[in-house]
Structures are given as structure tokens and as C-alpha cells.
Tab-separated table of N, CA and C in Angstrom:
chain	number	residue	atom	x	y	z
A	1463	MET	N	0.421	-1.311	0.187
A	1463	MET	CA	-0.190	-0.202	0.029
A	1463	MET	C	1.096	1.075	0.102
A	1464	THR	N	2.147	1.176	-0.448
A	1464	THR	CA	2.859	1.930	-0.165
A	1464	THR	C	2.449	3.064	-1.208
A	1465	ASN	N	1.993	3.426	-2.355
A	1465	ASN	CA	1.689	3.931	-3.271
A	1465	ASN	C	0.168	4.958	-3.249
A	1466	ALA	N	-0.161	4.509	-2.291
A	1466	ALA	CA	-1.715	4.954	-2.033
A	1466	ALA	C	-1.442	6.214	-2.088
A	1467	ASP	N	-0.631	7.090	-1.426
A	1467	ASP	CA	-0.442	8.768	-1.351
A	1467	ASP	C	-0.729	9.089	-3.244
A	1468	GLN	N	-0.070	8.189	-4.331
A	1468	GLN	CA	-0.009	8.315	-5.673
A	1468	GLN	C	-1.183	7.904	-5.953
A	1469	ILE	N	-2.264	7.031	-5.502
A	1469	ILE	CA	-3.344	6.773	-5.931
A	1469	ILE	C	-4.459	7.558	-6.069
A	1470	PHE	N	-4.515	7.921	-4.218
A	1470	PHE	CA	-5.480	8.712	-3.833
A	1470	PHE	C	-5.099	10.217	-4.149
A	1471	THR	N	-5.069	10.783	-4.936
A	1471	THR	CA	-4.994	12.288	-5.288
A	1471	THR	C	-6.153	13.023	-5.004
A	1472	PRO	N	-5.748	14.142	-5.064
A	1472	PRO	CA	-7.302	15.085	-5.135
A	1472	PRO	C	-8.344	14.861	-6.556
A	1473	ALA	N	-7.561	14.833	-7.471
A	1473	ALA	CA	-7.776	14.762	-8.783
A	1473	ALA	C	-8.841	13.573	-9.187
A	1474	SER	N	-7.955	12.719	-8.711
A	1474	SER	CA	-8.531	10.995	-8.654
A	1474	SER	C	-9.787	11.043	-7.833
A	1475	LEU	N	-9.553	11.224	-7.177
A	1475	LEU	CA	-11.002	11.056	-6.333
A	1475	LEU	C	-12.483	12.262	-6.255
A	1476	ASP	N	-11.784	13.043	-7.229
A	1476	ASP	CA	-12.518	14.104	-7.741
A	1476	ASP	C	-13.428	13.146	-8.908
A	1477	GLU	N	-12.616	12.107	-9.834
A	1477	GLU	CA	-13.101	11.664	-10.661
A	1477	GLU	C	-14.077	10.155	-9.594
A	1478	ILE	N	-13.273	9.713	-8.879
A	1478	ILE	CA	-14.159	8.640	-8.245
A	1478	ILE	C	-15.699	9.003	-7.249
A	1479	PHE	N	-15.391	10.367	-7.285
A	1479	PHE	CA	-16.441	10.907	-6.251
A	1479	PHE	C	-16.852	12.793	-6.847
A	1480	PRO	N	-17.359	12.464	-8.151
A	1480	PRO	CA	-17.367	13.902	-8.709
A	1480	PRO	C	-18.181	14.729	-7.849
A	1481	PRO	N	-17.302	16.049	-7.900
A	1481	PRO	CA	-18.119	17.240	-7.137
A	1481	PRO	C	-19.676	17.497	-7.530
A	1482	SER	N	-19.891	16.935	-8.964
A	1482	SER	CA	-21.575	16.767	-8.880
A	1482	SER	C	-22.506	16.167	-8.217
A	1483	ILE	N	-21.959	15.278	-7.523
A	1483	ILE	CA	-22.627	14.764	-6.492
A	1483	ILE	C	-23.273	15.671	-5.558
A	1484	THR	N	-22.451	16.839	-5.158
A	1484	THR	CA	-22.950	17.472	-4.157
A	1484	THR	C	-24.516	18.272	-4.482
A	1485	ASP	N	-24.559	18.649	-5.921
A	1485	ASP	CA	-25.732	19.073	-6.611
A	1485	ASP	C	-26.797	18.025	-6.303
A	1486	ALA	N	-26.413	16.990	-6.814
A	1486	ALA	CA	-27.631	15.958	-7.087
A	1486	ALA	C	-28.131	15.527	-5.196
A	1487	PHE	N	-27.133	15.710	-4.523
A	1487	PHE	CA	-27.717	15.501	-3.188
A	1487	PHE	C	-28.577	16.437	-2.610
A	1488	PHE	N	-28.124	17.631	-2.578
A	1488	PHE	CA	-29.070	18.363	-1.836
A	1488	PHE	C	-30.491	18.738	-3.190
A	1489	GLU	N	-30.281	18.393	-4.457
A	1489	GLU	CA	-31.301	18.275	-4.854
A	1489	GLU	C	-32.588	17.031	-4.694
A	1490	ALA	N	-32.227	15.732	-4.476
A	1490	ALA	CA	-32.893	14.847	-3.502
A	1490	ALA	C	-33.032	15.224	-2.447
A	1491	LEU	N	-32.334	15.850	-1.472
A	1491	LEU	CA	-32.744	16.074	-0.319
A	1491	LEU	C	-33.792	17.723	0.334
A	1492	PHE	N	-33.339	18.593	-0.658
A	1492	PHE	CA	-34.171	19.688	-0.986
A	1492	PHE	C	-35.069	20.155	-1.648
A	1493	GLY	N	-34.918	19.164	-2.850
A	1493	GLY	CA	-35.565	19.513	-3.986
A	1493	GLY	C	-34.963	20.490	-5.029
A	1494	ASP	N	-33.351	21.411	-4.590
A	1494	ASP	CA	-33.203	22.400	-5.274
A	1494	ASP	C	-31.779	22.284	-4.707
A	1495	ALA	N	-30.806	21.872	-5.508
A	1495	ALA	CA	-29.108	22.167	-5.154
A	1495	ALA	C	-28.965	23.301	-5.076
A	1496	GLU	N	-29.418	24.762	-5.537
A	1496	GLU	CA	-29.224	25.996	-4.778
A	1496	GLU	C	-29.287	26.122	-3.229
A	1497	ASP	N	-29.902	25.101	-2.313
A	1497	ASP	CA	-30.215	25.479	-0.950
A	1497	ASP	C	-29.170	24.620	-0.419
A	1498	GLY	N	-27.995	24.062	-0.692
A	1498	GLY	CA	-27.010	23.490	-0.117
A	1498	GLY	C	-26.149	24.197	0.378
A	1499	ALA	N	-25.663	24.266	1.685
A	1499	ALA	CA	-24.283	25.819	2.284
A	1499	ALA	C	-23.036	25.051	2.100
A	1500	TYR	N	-23.105	23.875	1.234
A	1500	TYR	CA	-21.454	23.457	1.336
A	1500	TYR	C	-21.594	22.047	-0.092
A	1501	ASP	N	-20.009	22.089	-0.394
A	1501	ASP	CA	-19.846	21.516	-1.566
A	1501	ASP	C	-19.011	20.147	-0.889
A	1502	ILE	N	-19.417	18.967	-1.457
A	1502	ILE	CA	-18.884	17.529	-0.419
A	1502	ILE	C	-17.653	17.099	-1.944
A	1503	ARG	N	-16.142	17.060	-0.876
A	1503	ARG	CA	-14.864	16.836	-1.490
A	1503	ARG	C	-14.484	15.378	-0.880
A	1504	LEU	N	-13.971	14.312	-1.312
A	1504	LEU	CA	-13.628	13.160	-0.931
A	1504	LEU	C	-12.025	13.709	-0.844
A	1505	ARG	N	-11.418	13.126	0.478
A	1505	ARG	CA	-9.996	13.587	0.337
A	1505	ARG	C	-9.224	12.464	1.234
A	1506	PHE	N	-7.951	11.956	0.570
A	1506	PHE	CA	-7.253	11.212	1.277
A	1506	PHE	C	-6.813	11.628	2.624
A	1507	GLU	N	-6.586	10.850	3.642
A	1507	GLU	CA	-5.822	11.482	5.157
A	1507	GLU	C	-4.585	10.659	5.301
A	1508	GLY	N	-4.521	9.450	4.974
A	1508	GLY	CA	-3.459	8.447	5.478
A	1508	GLY	C	-4.075	7.075	5.237
A	1509	HIS	N	-3.030	6.029	5.554
A	1509	HIS	CA	-3.294	4.910	5.563
A	1509	HIS	C	-2.258	3.843	6.489
A	1510	SER	N	-2.317	2.893	6.892
A	1510	SER	CA	-1.859	1.960	7.465
A	1510	SER	C	-1.585	0.720	6.887
A	1511	GLN	N	-1.363	-0.469	7.204
A	1511	GLN	CA	-1.422	-1.802	6.872
A	1511	GLN	C	-2.777	-2.380	6.708
A	1512	GLU	N	-3.563	-1.770	7.957
A	1512	GLU	CA	-4.859	-2.463	7.693
A	1512	GLU	C	-5.975	-1.214	7.367
A	1513	GLU	N	-5.800	-0.228	7.202
A	1513	GLU	CA	-6.927	0.919	6.826
A	1513	GLU	C	-6.440	1.886	5.890
A	1514	LEU	N	-7.368	2.281	5.188
A	1514	LEU	CA	-7.398	3.430	4.245
A	1514	LEU	C	-8.111	4.290	5.363
A	1515	ARG	N	-7.347	5.778	5.483
A	1515	ARG	CA	-8.365	6.918	5.828
A	1515	ARG	C	-8.446	8.132	4.972
A	1516	PHE	N	-9.956	8.227	4.926
A	1516	PHE	CA	-10.593	9.468	3.789
A	1516	PHE	C	-11.206	10.329	4.601
A	1517	ALA	N	-11.492	12.005	4.523
A	1517	ALA	CA	-12.659	12.113	5.025
A	1517	ALA	C	-13.503	13.152	3.679
A	1518	PHE	N	-14.758	13.044	4.128
A	1518	PHE	CA	-15.372	13.952	3.140
A	1518	PHE	C	-15.417	15.503	3.705
A	1519	HIS	N	-15.030	16.258	3.068
A	1519	HIS	CA	-14.632	17.663	3.078
A	1519	HIS	C	-16.222	18.560	2.584
A	1520	LEU	N	-16.506	19.174	3.851
A	1520	LEU	CA	-17.868	19.800	3.951
A	1520	LEU	C	-17.134	21.379	3.579
A	1521	LEU	N	-17.203	22.192	2.000
A	1521	LEU	CA	-16.841	23.115	1.959
A	1521	LEU	C	-17.918	23.998	1.682
A	1522	GLN	N	-17.728	25.496	2.646
A	1522	GLN	CA	-19.182	26.382	2.751
A	1522	GLN	C	-19.023	26.718	1.271
A	1523	ARG	N	-20.262	27.030	1.018
A	1523	ARG	CA	-20.622	27.734	-0.418
A	1523	ARG	C	-20.242	29.194	-0.166
A	1524	PRO	N	-20.083	30.135	-1.094
A	1524	PRO	CA	-20.308	31.503	-0.959
A	1524	PRO	C	-21.573	31.648	-0.966
A	1525	GLY	N	-21.510	32.842	0.588
A	1525	GLY	CA	-22.847	33.305	1.001
A	1525	GLY	C	-23.770	32.462	1.745
A	1526	MET	N	-22.984	31.079	1.869
A	1526	MET	CA	-23.772	30.585	2.824
A	1526	MET	C	-23.331	30.129	4.066
A	1527	CYS	N	-23.866	29.688	5.011
A	1527	CYS	CA	-23.340	29.833	6.724
A	1527	CYS	C	-23.280	27.869	6.589
A	1528	LEU	N	-21.904	27.720	7.136
A	1528	LEU	CA	-21.856	26.078	7.515
A	1528	LEU	C	-21.783	26.143	9.043
A	1529	VAL	N	-22.616	25.832	9.487
A	1529	VAL	CA	-23.005	25.709	10.743
A	1529	VAL	C	-23.160	24.370	11.350
A	1530	CYS	N	-22.534	24.092	12.723
A	1530	CYS	CA	-22.528	22.781	13.420
A	1530	CYS	C	-23.738	22.143	13.156
A	1531	ASN	N	-25.027	22.589	13.443
A	1531	ASN	CA	-26.137	21.722	13.584
A	1531	ASN	C	-26.717	21.435	12.392
A	1532	LEU	N	-25.767	22.009	10.989
A	1532	LEU	CA	-25.935	21.631	9.870
A	1532	LEU	C	-25.326	20.303	9.335
A	1533	THR	N	-24.302	19.835	10.012
A	1533	THR	CA	-23.473	19.490	9.498
A	1533	THR	C	-23.189	17.918	10.742
A	1534	TYR	N	-23.625	18.131	11.922
A	1534	TYR	CA	-23.354	17.500	12.751
A	1534	TYR	C	-24.168	15.636	12.729
A	1535	GLY	N	-25.420	15.797	12.282
A	1535	GLY	CA	-25.933	14.808	11.615
A	1535	GLY	C	-25.591	14.033	10.319
A	1536	LEU	N	-24.516	14.586	9.593
A	1536	LEU	CA	-24.236	14.069	8.572
A	1536	LEU	C	-23.897	12.833	7.905
A	1537	PRO	N	-23.335	12.232	9.273
A	1537	PRO	CA	-22.309	10.764	9.370
A	1537	PRO	C	-23.772	9.776	9.238
A	1538	GLN	N	-24.583	9.886	9.573
A	1538	GLN	CA	-26.193	8.904	9.573
A	1538	GLN	C	-26.775	9.248	8.393
A	1539	VAL	N	-26.544	10.320	7.942
A	1539	VAL	CA	-27.553	10.531	6.871
A	1539	VAL	C	-26.343	9.974	5.420
A	1540	PHE	N	-24.959	10.263	5.301
A	1540	PHE	CA	-24.191	9.954	4.400
A	1540	PHE	C	-24.256	7.928	4.427
A	1541	THR	N	-24.361	7.672	5.530
A	1541	THR	CA	-24.462	5.740	5.720
A	1541	THR	C	-25.393	5.847	5.046
A	1542	ARG	N	-26.620	6.058	5.141
A	1542	ARG	CA	-28.007	5.806	4.202
A	1542	ARG	C	-27.903	5.878	2.874
A	1543	HIS	N	-27.597	7.313	2.777
A	1543	HIS	CA	-28.284	7.907	1.366
A	1543	HIS	C	-27.838	7.449	0.532
A	1544	PRO	N	-28.349	6.580	-0.456
A	1544	PRO	CA	-28.238	5.719	-2.023
A	1544	PRO	C	-27.532	6.319	-2.669
A	1545	LEU	N	-27.812	7.836	-3.052
A	1545	LEU	CA	-27.123	8.694	-3.843
A	1545	LEU	C	-25.569	8.353	-3.745
A	1546	LEU	N	-25.014	8.486	-2.528
A	1546	LEU	CA	-23.304	8.549	-2.161
A	1546	LEU	C	-23.085	7.544	-1.976
A	1547	GLY	N	-23.768	6.421	-1.799
A	1547	GLY	CA	-23.038	5.010	-1.887
A	1547	GLY	C	-21.990	4.660	-1.231
A	1548	VAL	N	-21.796	5.419	0.130
A	1548	VAL	CA	-20.514	5.086	1.053
A	1548	VAL	C	-20.144	3.624	0.747
A	1549	GLY	N	-21.105	2.666	1.082
A	1549	GLY	CA	-20.265	1.242	1.040
A	1549	GLY	C	-20.128	0.781	-0.448
A	1550	LYS	N	-20.431	1.033	-1.315
A	1550	LYS	CA	-20.146	0.690	-2.501
A	1550	LYS	C	-18.474	1.049	-2.981
A	1551	LEU	N	-18.682	2.714	-2.296
A	1551	LEU	CA	-17.734	3.805	-2.311
A	1551	LEU	C	-16.310	2.967	-1.867
A	1552	ALA	N	-16.822	2.559	-0.594
A	1552	ALA	CA	-15.701	1.953	0.188
A	1552	ALA	C	-14.892	0.603	0.074
A	1553	GLN	N	-15.542	-0.276	-0.805
A	1553	GLN	CA	-15.348	-1.233	-1.759
A	1553	GLN	C	-14.428	-0.944	-3.132
A	1554	SER	N	-15.050	0.281	-3.512
A	1554	SER	CA	-13.893	0.747	-4.883
A	1554	SER	C	-12.745	1.274	-4.424
A	1555	LEU	N	-12.648	1.859	-3.473
A	1555	LEU	CA	-11.384	2.275	-2.942
A	1555	LEU	C	-10.342	1.657	-2.806
A	1556	ALA	N	-11.363	0.523	-2.082
A	1556	ALA	CA	-10.205	-0.804	-1.321
A	1556	ALA	C	-9.648	-1.434	-2.819
A	1557	GLU	N	-10.661	-1.663	-3.660
A	1557	GLU	CA	-10.211	-2.806	-4.831
A	1557	GLU	C	-8.857	-1.710	-5.536
A	1558	ARG	N	-8.634	-0.152	-5.778
A	1558	ARG	CA	-7.756	0.532	-6.133
A	1558	ARG	C	-6.690	0.051	-5.873
A	1559	ILE	N	-6.354	-0.237	-4.664
A	1559	ILE	CA	-5.238	-0.830	-3.990
A	1559	ILE	C	-5.258	-2.374	-4.038
A	1560	ASN	N	-5.786	-2.927	-4.842
A	1560	ASN	CA	-5.591	-4.487	-4.752
A	1560	ASN	C	-5.939	-5.169	-3.512
A	1561	ALA	N	-6.941	-4.670	-2.846
A	1561	ALA	CA	-7.738	-4.933	-1.242
A	1561	ALA	C	-8.756	-5.264	-1.233
A	1562	SER	N	-9.158	-5.666	-0.423
A	1562	SER	CA	-10.527	-6.316	0.029
A	1562	SER	C	-11.107	-5.459	1.033
A	1563	MET	N	-12.441	-4.934	0.801
A	1563	MET	CA	-12.449	-4.658	2.259
A	1563	MET	C	-13.338	-5.169	3.003
A	1564	ALA	N	-12.984	-4.768	4.573
A	1564	ALA	CA	-13.346	-5.889	5.065
A	1564	ALA	C	-14.693	-5.011	6.110
A	1565	SER	N	-14.561	-3.833	6.441
A	1565	SER	CA	-15.415	-2.609	6.958
A	1565	SER	C	-15.337	-1.624	6.566
A	1566	TRP	N	-16.255	-0.541	6.957
A	1566	TRP	CA	-16.380	1.081	6.886
A	1566	TRP	C	-17.004	1.811	7.656
A	1567	ALA	N	-16.583	2.619	8.225
A	1567	ALA	CA	-17.077	3.544	9.284
A	1567	ALA	C	-17.150	5.223	8.854
A	1568	LEU	N	-18.089	5.564	9.079
A	1568	LEU	CA	-17.790	7.267	9.540
A	1568	LEU	C	-18.105	7.857	10.336
A	1569	GLY	N	-17.174	8.603	10.952
A	1569	GLY	CA	-16.805	9.251	12.256
A	1569	GLY	C	-17.750	10.517	12.287
A	1570	SER	N	-17.899	10.939	13.692
A	1570	SER	CA	-18.040	12.362	14.046
A	1570	SER	C	-17.498	13.727	13.128
A	1571	THR	N	-18.708	14.444	12.506
A	1571	THR	CA	-18.379	15.793	12.259
A	1571	THR	C	-17.591	16.430	12.842
A	1572	ARG	N	-16.042	16.780	12.510
A	1572	ARG	CA	-15.531	17.866	13.231
A	1572	ARG	C	-15.255	18.998	12.556
A	1573	GLU	N	-15.297	19.955	13.208
A	1573	GLU	CA	-15.386	21.506	12.249
A	1573	GLU	C	-13.581	22.190	12.910
A	1574	ILE	N	-13.129	21.605	11.426
A	1574	ILE	CA	-11.932	22.482	11.243
A	1574	ILE	C	-11.966	23.947	11.322
A	1575	SER	N	-12.579	24.707	10.708
A	1575	SER	CA	-12.708	26.148	10.958
A	1575	SER	C	-14.512	26.638	10.553
A	1576	ARG	N	-15.097	28.008	10.369
A	1576	ARG	CA	-16.259	28.126	9.708
A	1576	ARG	C	-16.441	28.075	8.572
A	1577	SER	N	-15.701	27.624	7.614
A	1577	SER	CA	-15.749	27.466	6.307
A	1577	SER	C	-15.612	25.968	5.903
A	1578	LEU	N	-14.785	25.125	6.695
A	1578	LEU	CA	-14.503	23.844	6.760
A	1578	LEU	C	-14.953	22.716	7.534
A	1579	HIS	N	-15.800	21.608	7.397
A	1579	HIS	CA	-15.946	20.683	8.468
A	1579	HIS	C	-15.702	19.838	7.403
A	1580	VAL	N	-15.218	18.094	8.535
A	1580	VAL	CA	-14.839	17.153	8.061
A	1580	VAL	C	-15.544	15.930	8.541
A	1581	ILE	N	-16.011	14.802	7.941
A	1581	ILE	CA	-16.391	13.614	8.452
A	1581	ILE	C	-15.335	12.381	8.140
A	1582	PRO	N	-14.714	12.167	8.957
A	1582	PRO	CA	-13.599	10.962	8.809
A	1582	PRO	C	-14.444	9.848	8.357
A	1583	PHE	N	-13.485	9.070	7.184
A	1583	PHE	CA	-14.253	7.764	6.681
A	1583	PHE	C	-13.061	6.500	6.286
A	1584	THR	N	-13.084	5.881	7.325
A	1584	THR	CA	-11.915	4.889	7.684
A	1584	THR	C	-12.791	3.593	6.507
A	1585	ILE	N	-11.721	3.073	6.109
A	1585	ILE	CA	-11.823	1.525	5.461
A	1585	ILE	C	-10.773	0.640	5.759
A	1586	LYS	N	-11.424	-0.417	6.731
A	1586	LYS	CA	-10.439	-1.951	6.855
A	1586	LYS	C	-10.263	-2.669	5.479
A	1587	VAL	N	-9.521	-2.465	5.248
A	1587	VAL	CA	-8.704	-3.796	4.384
A	1587	VAL	C	-8.277	-4.601	5.012
A	1588	VAL	N	-8.151	-5.878	4.186
A	1588	VAL	CA	-7.784	-6.856	4.116
A	1588	VAL	C	-6.958	-7.914	3.007
């Protein structure tokens, strides 16, 4: 797994989990993509022999407010939302390093700054 940093670049992750998913997510949730307060990006955080660590970055949209009460319930929403398909995404990411996914989990939302919140996404691999 030594080349995971080269495999999971921001550009490759934007292909795997395209930015357009954000608008589709908000259309499904609110009926209009313009109502979304943030953009969702998948980013690589690191790895060990047994796991891959990613995070969903929630980036505040211009003129919108990214408040904690908007993002703290999202791990449960992301887990179940069929459009995001986090389980299928986890399997796809594991396959990119020729591994099998054993399990995956989303952590609690963390506020990095007023304009960036992150949801940790860990994949256990075998």
C-alpha cells in the first residue's frame, strides 16, 4: 500500500466521487441544489497496513453559512443515502489498492474552521 498517496490524489478522488454529487445530493434532500450550504469533496488522509483513512470535506459555499447543526447529523445521513453509496464507494477505493474491504465507518463531524467541516471515513482492508 506504499503508493496509496499516488493513487488517491485530489484529482483521482474527484473522478471517483465527482463534485457534481453535491448538487444531486441537495436536489434529492431539498428539491433544489441551490439550497445546499456546502460542497462535498472526498480527500485522502492517510493509511496503515490495515486501513485507509479518508474524509468528506464539507466546504462552505459563497454566501452560505456552514453551521454545526447543519453538519453534525450528516454521518448518519451519508451512511444511508443511496446517492452517495458510501458502502460501494468503500469497496471501490479498497479495490484501487488491490485489497478487499472488511468494513467501513464514518466518524463524527469535526469543525476544522468556520468554512470547513470534515467527516472521517475509515475503510478496514484485508
